[in-house]
Amino acid sequence: MAIEVGDIITISYVERCDGIVTATNIEQVAKDNDMYDEDTDFTPLIISVGRGSLTQGLHDELVGKEVGAKGTVLVPAEKAYGERNRDKIQSVEKKLFEKGTTVGSYVRHPRHGTGLIVNKIGQKYVVDFNGIYAGRDIEYEYEIHESITDPAEQFTKTLNHLLGGTDTEYDATFEDGKGTIMLQVPLGTVDSWNKTKGVLIWELFGRLSSLEKLQFCEDFENFFNFKPSSVMESFDDDDDGVDFDSDTDSDAFLDSYLNSDSDSDSDSDSDLDSDSKSI
């Protein structure tokens, strides 16, 4: 039976940019390209065709294929990680960064996400918040392994995928359109869990047409006698960035930067999670 939008399937894939492997869930490919991590799950990836994991161009390629199909597709930038966008290049006050931050450093911004510092103008850093592979065509090699049609299995496997990168321990059940997630939440992780829960709600309802109701059964336990903090640091909205249109030097830099070869960025393929610094 041909795969349709909304079907839950599992695939193996290799993602390449300019011939360089940038992501994969195939263990041997990871080892051959110095990307292997023993903590990584190299089982087939579960996806909802049409949304979620990987790029839209790959999802479009999978529609109409059969289980067992293999193929290679070159996805244009607009259906991969998007075109490069001038509005995603911002200037941010230098004082907001940690000491040791320099041009070439990756940083995290509470609104714009992860960005690369590409220049320094006066007391401000110019930060490119475009994705690393924005503006680049992406090649995928893929194999479709399975189509999951049982609603309970769809729920548990999708949940396992979404929580696979966390330390959250939970039990889950699914019956008559209702999914239930039961877990203990240490007080020290309440904030992070609430964010994770918000993502789960949107992702599960967005991926699973059989899911009609979602229930969380949470036990909160103060394992280490944590005390709530009375002081919360927040980012100053006044330092959210400036309009480059008012700065001739910045405007000229942006034009030359956006028109430059993105491959000139020597750090563009580095690991963001390990090198980025928070603002």
mmCIF file of C-alpha atoms in Angstrom:
data_model
loop_
_atom_site.group_PDB
_atom_site.id
_atom_site.type_symbol
_atom_site.label_atom_id
_atom_site.label_comp_id
_atom_site.label_asym_id
_atom_site.label_seq_id
_atom_site.Cartn_x
_atom_site.Cartn_y
_atom_site.Cartn_z
ATOM 1 C CA MET A 1 0.000 0.000 0.000
ATOM 2 C CA ALA A 2 1.356 3.422 -0.948
ATOM 3 C CA ILE A 3 2.383 5.722 1.896
ATOM 4 C CA GLU A 4 0.195 8.759 2.477
ATOM 5 C CA VAL A 5 0.494 11.987 4.451
ATOM 6 C CA GLY A 6 -0.171 11.215 8.109
ATOM 7 C CA ASP A 7 1.084 7.623 7.994
ATOM 8 C CA ILE A 8 3.465 6.590 10.774
ATOM 9 C CA ILE A 9 6.536 4.888 9.330
ATOM 10 C CA THR A 10 10.115 4.016 10.292
ATOM 11 C CA ILE A 11 13.093 4.832 8.092
ATOM 12 C CA SER A 12 16.865 4.721 7.971
ATOM 13 C CA TYR A 13 18.525 7.718 6.360
ATOM 14 C CA VAL A 14 21.768 9.513 5.583
ATOM 15 C CA GLU A 15 21.736 13.300 5.242
ATOM 16 C CA ARG A 16 24.499 14.996 3.239
ATOM 17 C CA CYS A 17 25.385 18.593 2.469
ATOM 18 C CA ASP A 18 27.937 19.181 -0.303
ATOM 19 C CA GLY A 19 28.811 15.483 -0.109
ATOM 20 C CA ILE A 20 29.561 15.582 3.627
ATOM 21 C CA VAL A 21 27.459 13.413 5.962
ATOM 22 C CA THR A 22 25.688 15.727 8.405
ATOM 23 C CA ALA A 23 23.247 13.314 10.060
ATOM 24 C CA THR A 24 22.335 9.632 10.042
ATOM 25 C CA ASN A 25 20.671 6.936 12.120
ATOM 26 C CA ILE A 26 22.772 4.159 10.571
ATOM 27 C CA GLU A 27 25.449 3.026 13.007
ATOM 28 C CA GLN A 28 28.096 1.990 10.478
ATOM 29 C CA VAL A 29 27.731 5.237 8.514
ATOM 30 C CA ALA A 30 28.191 7.170 11.753
ATOM 31 C CA LYS A 31 31.354 5.209 12.552
ATOM 32 C CA ASP A 32 32.745 5.654 9.037
ATOM 33 C CA ASN A 33 32.275 9.437 9.279
ATOM 34 C CA ASP A 34 33.558 9.985 12.847
ATOM 35 C CA MET A 35 30.032 10.741 14.103
ATOM 36 C CA TYR A 36 29.515 7.709 16.303
ATOM 37 C CA ASP A 37 28.281 8.216 19.861
ATOM 38 C CA GLU A 38 27.515 5.195 22.021
ATOM 39 C CA ASP A 39 24.605 7.054 23.614
ATOM 40 C CA THR A 40 22.901 7.612 20.255
ATOM 41 C CA ASP A 41 19.940 5.451 19.272
ATOM 42 C CA PHE A 42 20.677 3.974 15.854
ATOM 43 C CA THR A 43 17.356 2.187 15.441
ATOM 44 C CA PRO A 44 15.103 3.199 12.518
ATOM 45 C CA LEU A 45 13.566 6.645 12.984
ATOM 46 C CA ILE A 46 9.798 6.862 13.476
ATOM 47 C CA ILE A 47 8.145 9.758 11.662
ATOM 48 C CA SER A 48 4.703 11.017 10.775
ATOM 49 C CA VAL A 49 4.816 11.541 7.018
ATOM 50 C CA GLY A 50 4.213 15.191 6.214
ATOM 51 C CA ARG A 51 5.502 16.810 9.405
ATOM 52 C CA GLY A 52 7.995 16.633 12.242
ATOM 53 C CA SER A 53 11.440 15.108 11.898
ATOM 54 C CA LEU A 54 13.725 15.857 8.941
ATOM 55 C CA THR A 55 12.935 18.205 6.066
ATOM 56 C CA GLN A 56 9.762 18.816 4.088
ATOM 57 C CA GLY A 57 11.475 17.820 0.861
ATOM 58 C CA LEU A 58 12.220 14.335 2.200
ATOM 59 C CA HIS A 59 8.639 13.943 3.441
ATOM 60 C CA ASP A 60 7.395 14.860 -0.045
ATOM 61 C CA GLU A 61 9.665 12.181 -1.502
ATOM 62 C CA LEU A 62 8.256 9.482 0.805
ATOM 63 C CA VAL A 63 4.608 10.048 -0.174
ATOM 64 C CA GLY A 64 3.505 7.395 -2.647
ATOM 65 C CA LYS A 65 6.372 5.013 -1.871
ATOM 66 C CA GLU A 66 5.936 1.469 -0.559
ATOM 67 C CA VAL A 67 7.423 -0.176 2.527
ATOM 68 C CA GLY A 68 10.847 -1.496 1.544
ATOM 69 C CA ALA A 69 11.518 1.320 -0.908
ATOM 70 C CA LYS A 70 15.032 2.773 -1.085
ATOM 71 C CA GLY A 71 16.100 5.942 -2.797
ATOM 72 C CA THR A 72 18.148 9.114 -3.002
ATOM 73 C CA VAL A 73 16.728 12.612 -3.372
ATOM 74 C CA LEU A 74 18.295 16.070 -3.597
ATOM 75 C CA VAL A 75 16.130 18.527 -1.646
ATOM 76 C CA PRO A 76 16.408 22.210 -2.645
ATOM 77 C CA ALA A 77 17.174 24.725 0.094
ATOM 78 C CA GLU A 78 13.626 26.104 0.282
ATOM 79 C CA LYS A 79 12.311 22.626 1.154
ATOM 80 C CA ALA A 80 15.292 21.739 3.338
ATOM 81 C CA TYR A 81 16.450 24.217 5.997
ATOM 82 C CA GLY A 82 15.211 27.336 4.242
ATOM 83 C CA GLU A 83 16.856 30.184 2.393
ATOM 84 C CA ARG A 84 19.217 32.582 4.136
ATOM 85 C CA ASN A 85 17.291 35.500 5.638
ATOM 86 C CA ARG A 86 18.731 38.971 6.302
ATOM 87 C CA ASP A 87 16.239 39.487 9.158
ATOM 88 C CA LYS A 88 17.849 36.615 11.053
ATOM 89 C CA ILE A 89 21.130 38.524 11.295
ATOM 90 C CA GLN A 90 21.047 40.694 14.403
ATOM 91 C CA SER A 91 23.407 42.925 16.326
ATOM 92 C CA VAL A 92 23.578 42.291 20.062
ATOM 93 C CA GLU A 93 25.369 44.256 22.787
ATOM 94 C CA LYS A 94 28.782 42.752 23.530
ATOM 95 C CA LYS A 95 28.156 43.058 27.291
ATOM 96 C CA LEU A 96 25.447 40.391 27.087
ATOM 97 C CA PHE A 97 27.930 37.664 26.172
ATOM 98 C CA GLU A 98 30.157 35.594 28.418
ATOM 99 C CA LYS A 99 33.811 36.519 28.695
ATOM 100 C CA GLY A 100 35.879 34.794 26.055
ATOM 101 C CA THR A 101 33.165 35.043 23.413
ATOM 102 C CA THR A 102 34.681 36.089 20.081
ATOM 103 C CA VAL A 103 33.892 36.224 16.387
ATOM 104 C CA GLY A 104 33.388 32.608 15.319
ATOM 105 C CA SER A 105 31.685 31.577 18.580
ATOM 106 C CA TYR A 106 28.244 30.003 18.624
ATOM 107 C CA VAL A 107 25.797 31.549 21.095
ATOM 108 C CA ARG A 108 22.216 30.972 22.191
ATOM 109 C CA HIS A 109 19.594 33.705 22.259
ATOM 110 C CA PRO A 110 16.315 33.339 24.226
ATOM 111 C CA ARG A 111 14.247 34.340 21.173
ATOM 112 C CA HIS A 112 16.333 33.748 18.065
ATOM 113 C CA GLY A 113 17.872 30.397 19.027
ATOM 114 C CA THR A 114 21.448 29.430 18.181
ATOM 115 C CA GLY A 115 23.572 31.802 16.148
ATOM 116 C CA LEU A 116 27.121 32.342 14.925
ATOM 117 C CA ILE A 117 29.000 35.559 15.716
ATOM 118 C CA VAL A 118 30.259 36.750 12.323
ATOM 119 C CA ASN A 119 31.559 40.251 13.049
ATOM 120 C CA LYS A 120 32.138 42.900 15.722
ATOM 121 C CA ILE A 121 31.088 46.496 15.115
ATOM 122 C CA GLY A 122 31.846 48.879 17.969
ATOM 123 C CA GLN A 123 30.453 47.400 21.174
ATOM 124 C CA LYS A 124 28.101 45.043 19.381
ATOM 125 C CA TYR A 125 28.493 41.597 17.869
ATOM 126 C CA VAL A 126 26.793 40.719 14.594
ATOM 127 C CA VAL A 127 25.123 37.311 15.048
ATOM 128 C CA ASP A 128 23.816 35.143 12.221
ATOM 129 C CA PHE A 129 20.784 33.200 13.464
ATOM 130 C CA ASN A 130 20.204 31.482 10.130
ATOM 131 C CA GLY A 131 20.547 27.723 10.442
ATOM 132 C CA ILE A 132 23.911 26.190 9.613
ATOM 133 C CA TYR A 133 22.550 24.692 6.404
ATOM 134 C CA ALA A 134 20.260 27.559 5.415
ATOM 135 C CA GLY A 135 20.539 28.261 1.711
ATOM 136 C CA ARG A 136 22.031 24.851 0.912
ATOM 137 C CA ASP A 137 20.597 21.900 -0.982
ATOM 138 C CA ILE A 138 20.474 18.696 1.079
ATOM 139 C CA GLU A 139 20.789 15.145 -0.210
ATOM 140 C CA TYR A 140 19.048 12.209 1.462
ATOM 141 C CA GLU A 141 19.594 8.507 1.044
ATOM 142 C CA TYR A 142 16.739 6.561 2.662
ATOM 143 C CA GLU A 143 15.082 3.205 3.194
ATOM 144 C CA ILE A 144 11.495 2.691 4.416
ATOM 145 C CA HIS A 145 11.322 -0.183 6.900
ATOM 146 C CA GLU A 146 7.818 -0.307 8.340
ATOM 147 C CA SER A 147 4.373 1.282 8.345
ATOM 148 C CA ILE A 148 2.825 1.294 11.836
ATOM 149 C CA THR A 149 -0.952 1.098 11.743
ATOM 150 C CA ASP A 150 -1.908 0.040 15.291
ATOM 151 C CA PRO A 151 -2.900 3.227 17.215
ATOM 152 C CA ALA A 152 -1.457 2.019 20.543
ATOM 153 C CA GLU A 153 1.863 1.178 18.912
ATOM 154 C CA GLN A 154 1.858 4.509 17.076
ATOM 155 C CA PHE A 155 1.398 6.322 20.386
ATOM 156 C CA THR A 156 4.065 4.489 22.394
ATOM 157 C CA LYS A 157 6.693 4.488 19.643
ATOM 158 C CA THR A 158 6.162 8.162 18.797
ATOM 159 C CA LEU A 159 6.356 9.041 22.493
ATOM 160 C CA ASN A 160 9.564 7.033 22.853
ATOM 161 C CA HIS A 161 11.021 8.928 19.902
ATOM 162 C CA LEU A 162 10.067 12.354 21.253
ATOM 163 C CA LEU A 163 11.442 11.606 24.732
ATOM 164 C CA GLY A 164 14.433 9.631 23.505
ATOM 165 C CA GLY A 165 16.893 12.468 24.101
ATOM 166 C CA THR A 166 15.801 13.085 27.702
ATOM 167 C CA ASP A 167 16.318 11.314 31.022
ATOM 168 C CA THR A 168 12.578 11.194 31.667
ATOM 169 C CA GLU A 169 11.311 7.855 32.997
ATOM 170 C CA TYR A 170 7.650 7.167 32.354
ATOM 171 C CA ASP A 171 4.943 4.599 31.691
ATOM 172 C CA ALA A 172 2.429 5.071 28.900
ATOM 173 C CA THR A 173 -0.854 3.491 27.865
ATOM 174 C CA PHE A 174 -3.289 4.037 25.002
ATOM 175 C CA GLU A 175 -6.915 2.955 24.828
ATOM 176 C CA ASP A 176 -9.947 4.150 22.863
ATOM 177 C CA GLY A 177 -8.220 7.284 21.589
ATOM 178 C CA LYS A 178 -6.890 8.303 25.013
ATOM 179 C CA GLY A 179 -3.165 8.382 25.722
ATOM 180 C CA THR A 180 -1.936 8.423 29.329
ATOM 181 C CA ILE A 181 1.598 9.289 30.432
ATOM 182 C CA MET A 182 2.572 8.527 34.057
ATOM 183 C CA LEU A 183 5.812 9.768 35.599
ATOM 184 C CA GLN A 184 7.568 11.226 38.640
ATOM 185 C CA VAL A 185 8.934 14.766 38.335
ATOM 186 C CA PRO A 186 11.716 15.838 40.773
ATOM 187 C CA LEU A 187 11.192 19.430 41.890
ATOM 188 C CA GLY A 188 14.546 20.410 40.442
ATOM 189 C CA THR A 189 13.325 19.574 36.930
ATOM 190 C CA VAL A 190 9.810 21.039 37.028
ATOM 191 C CA ASP A 191 10.588 23.967 34.716
ATOM 192 C CA SER A 192 12.302 21.836 32.087
ATOM 193 C CA TRP A 193 9.573 19.192 32.287
ATOM 194 C CA ASN A 194 6.827 21.774 31.771
ATOM 195 C CA LYS A 195 8.554 22.923 28.576
ATOM 196 C CA THR A 196 8.943 19.331 27.433
ATOM 197 C CA LYS A 197 5.285 18.625 28.197
ATOM 198 C CA GLY A 198 4.178 21.588 26.110
ATOM 199 C CA VAL A 199 6.147 20.282 23.139
ATOM 200 C CA LEU A 200 4.771 16.766 23.634
ATOM 201 C CA ILE A 201 1.174 17.981 23.578
ATOM 202 C CA TRP A 202 1.581 19.769 20.248
ATOM 203 C CA GLU A 203 3.711 17.066 18.656
ATOM 204 C CA LEU A 204 1.566 14.086 19.680
ATOM 205 C CA PHE A 205 -1.710 15.663 18.596
ATOM 206 C CA GLY A 206 -0.071 16.940 15.424
ATOM 207 C CA ARG A 207 1.335 13.545 14.439
ATOM 208 C CA LEU A 208 -1.316 11.051 15.577
ATOM 209 C CA SER A 209 -4.776 11.258 14.009
ATOM 210 C CA SER A 210 -5.975 8.482 16.347
ATOM 211 C CA LEU A 211 -5.142 10.499 19.501
ATOM 212 C CA GLU A 212 -8.276 12.239 20.826
ATOM 213 C CA LYS A 213 -7.320 12.895 24.453
ATOM 214 C CA LEU A 214 -4.007 13.124 26.314
ATOM 215 C CA GLN A 215 -3.672 12.767 30.085
ATOM 216 C CA PHE A 216 -0.596 13.328 32.256
ATOM 217 C CA CYS A 217 -0.377 11.665 35.681
ATOM 218 C CA GLU A 218 2.470 13.440 37.452
ATOM 219 C CA ASP A 219 3.905 12.790 40.917
ATOM 220 C CA PHE A 220 6.077 15.628 42.221
ATOM 221 C CA GLU A 221 8.720 14.607 44.730
ATOM 222 C CA ASN A 222 11.317 16.799 46.476
ATOM 223 C CA PHE A 223 14.154 14.251 46.469
ATOM 224 C CA PHE A 224 16.894 16.707 47.489
ATOM 225 C CA ASN A 225 14.865 19.198 49.519
ATOM 226 C CA PHE A 226 15.271 21.903 46.873
ATOM 227 C CA LYS A 227 14.084 25.374 47.816
ATOM 228 C CA PRO A 228 12.483 27.728 45.283
ATOM 229 C CA SER A 229 14.623 30.637 44.138
ATOM 230 C CA SER A 230 13.319 34.142 44.777
ATOM 231 C CA VAL A 231 15.433 35.720 42.041
ATOM 232 C CA MET A 232 14.940 34.981 38.368
ATOM 233 C CA GLU A 233 17.235 36.441 35.738
ATOM 234 C CA SER A 234 15.562 37.529 32.542
ATOM 235 C CA PHE A 235 16.766 38.868 29.238
ATOM 236 C CA ASP A 236 16.364 42.626 28.798
ATOM 237 C CA ASP A 237 13.929 43.298 25.971
ATOM 238 C CA ASP A 238 15.712 46.570 25.273
ATOM 239 C CA ASP A 239 18.780 44.624 24.178
ATOM 240 C CA ASP A 240 16.940 42.470 21.672
ATOM 241 C CA GLY A 241 18.990 43.776 18.748
ATOM 242 C CA VAL A 242 18.965 46.832 16.520
ATOM 243 C CA ASP A 243 17.783 47.710 13.060
ATOM 244 C CA PHE A 244 20.728 47.560 10.684
ATOM 245 C CA ASP A 245 19.019 50.012 8.355
ATOM 246 C CA SER A 246 20.172 52.866 10.598
ATOM 247 C CA ASP A 247 23.814 51.852 10.431
ATOM 248 C CA THR A 248 25.601 52.305 7.092
ATOM 249 C CA ASP A 249 28.650 50.267 8.103
ATOM 250 C CA SER A 250 26.481 47.424 9.342
ATOM 251 C CA ASP A 251 24.344 47.579 6.210
ATOM 252 C CA ALA A 252 27.368 47.280 3.960
ATOM 253 C CA PHE A 253 28.687 44.379 5.988
ATOM 254 C CA LEU A 254 25.359 42.549 5.779
ATOM 255 C CA ASP A 255 25.196 42.882 1.999
ATOM 256 C CA SER A 256 28.692 41.483 1.577
ATOM 257 C CA TYR A 257 28.128 38.758 4.174
ATOM 258 C CA LEU A 258 24.849 37.499 2.713
ATOM 259 C CA ASN A 259 26.352 37.411 -0.777
ATOM 260 C CA SER A 260 29.464 35.571 0.343
ATOM 261 C CA ASP A 261 30.031 31.828 -0.049
ATOM 262 C CA SER A 262 28.546 30.142 3.023
ATOM 263 C CA ASP A 263 31.303 27.527 2.833
ATOM 264 C CA SER A 264 33.824 30.170 3.928
ATOM 265 C CA ASP A 265 32.501 29.750 7.447
ATOM 266 C CA SER A 266 35.071 27.272 8.754
ATOM 267 C CA ASP A 267 33.032 26.430 11.859
ATOM 268 C CA SER A 268 29.737 25.887 10.067
ATOM 269 C CA ASP A 269 29.776 22.125 10.505
ATOM 270 C CA SER A 270 30.763 22.081 14.168
ATOM 271 C CA ASP A 271 28.633 20.653 16.988
ATOM 272 C CA LEU A 272 26.359 23.443 18.245
ATOM 273 C CA ASP A 273 25.364 21.664 21.416
ATOM 274 C CA SER A 274 28.928 21.374 22.631
ATOM 275 C CA ASP A 275 30.321 24.745 21.514
ATOM 276 C CA SER A 276 27.482 27.238 21.856
ATOM 277 C CA LYS A 277 27.282 29.722 24.710
ATOM 278 C CA SER A 278 24.162 31.232 26.187
ATOM 279 C CA ILE A 279 23.548 34.953 26.124
#
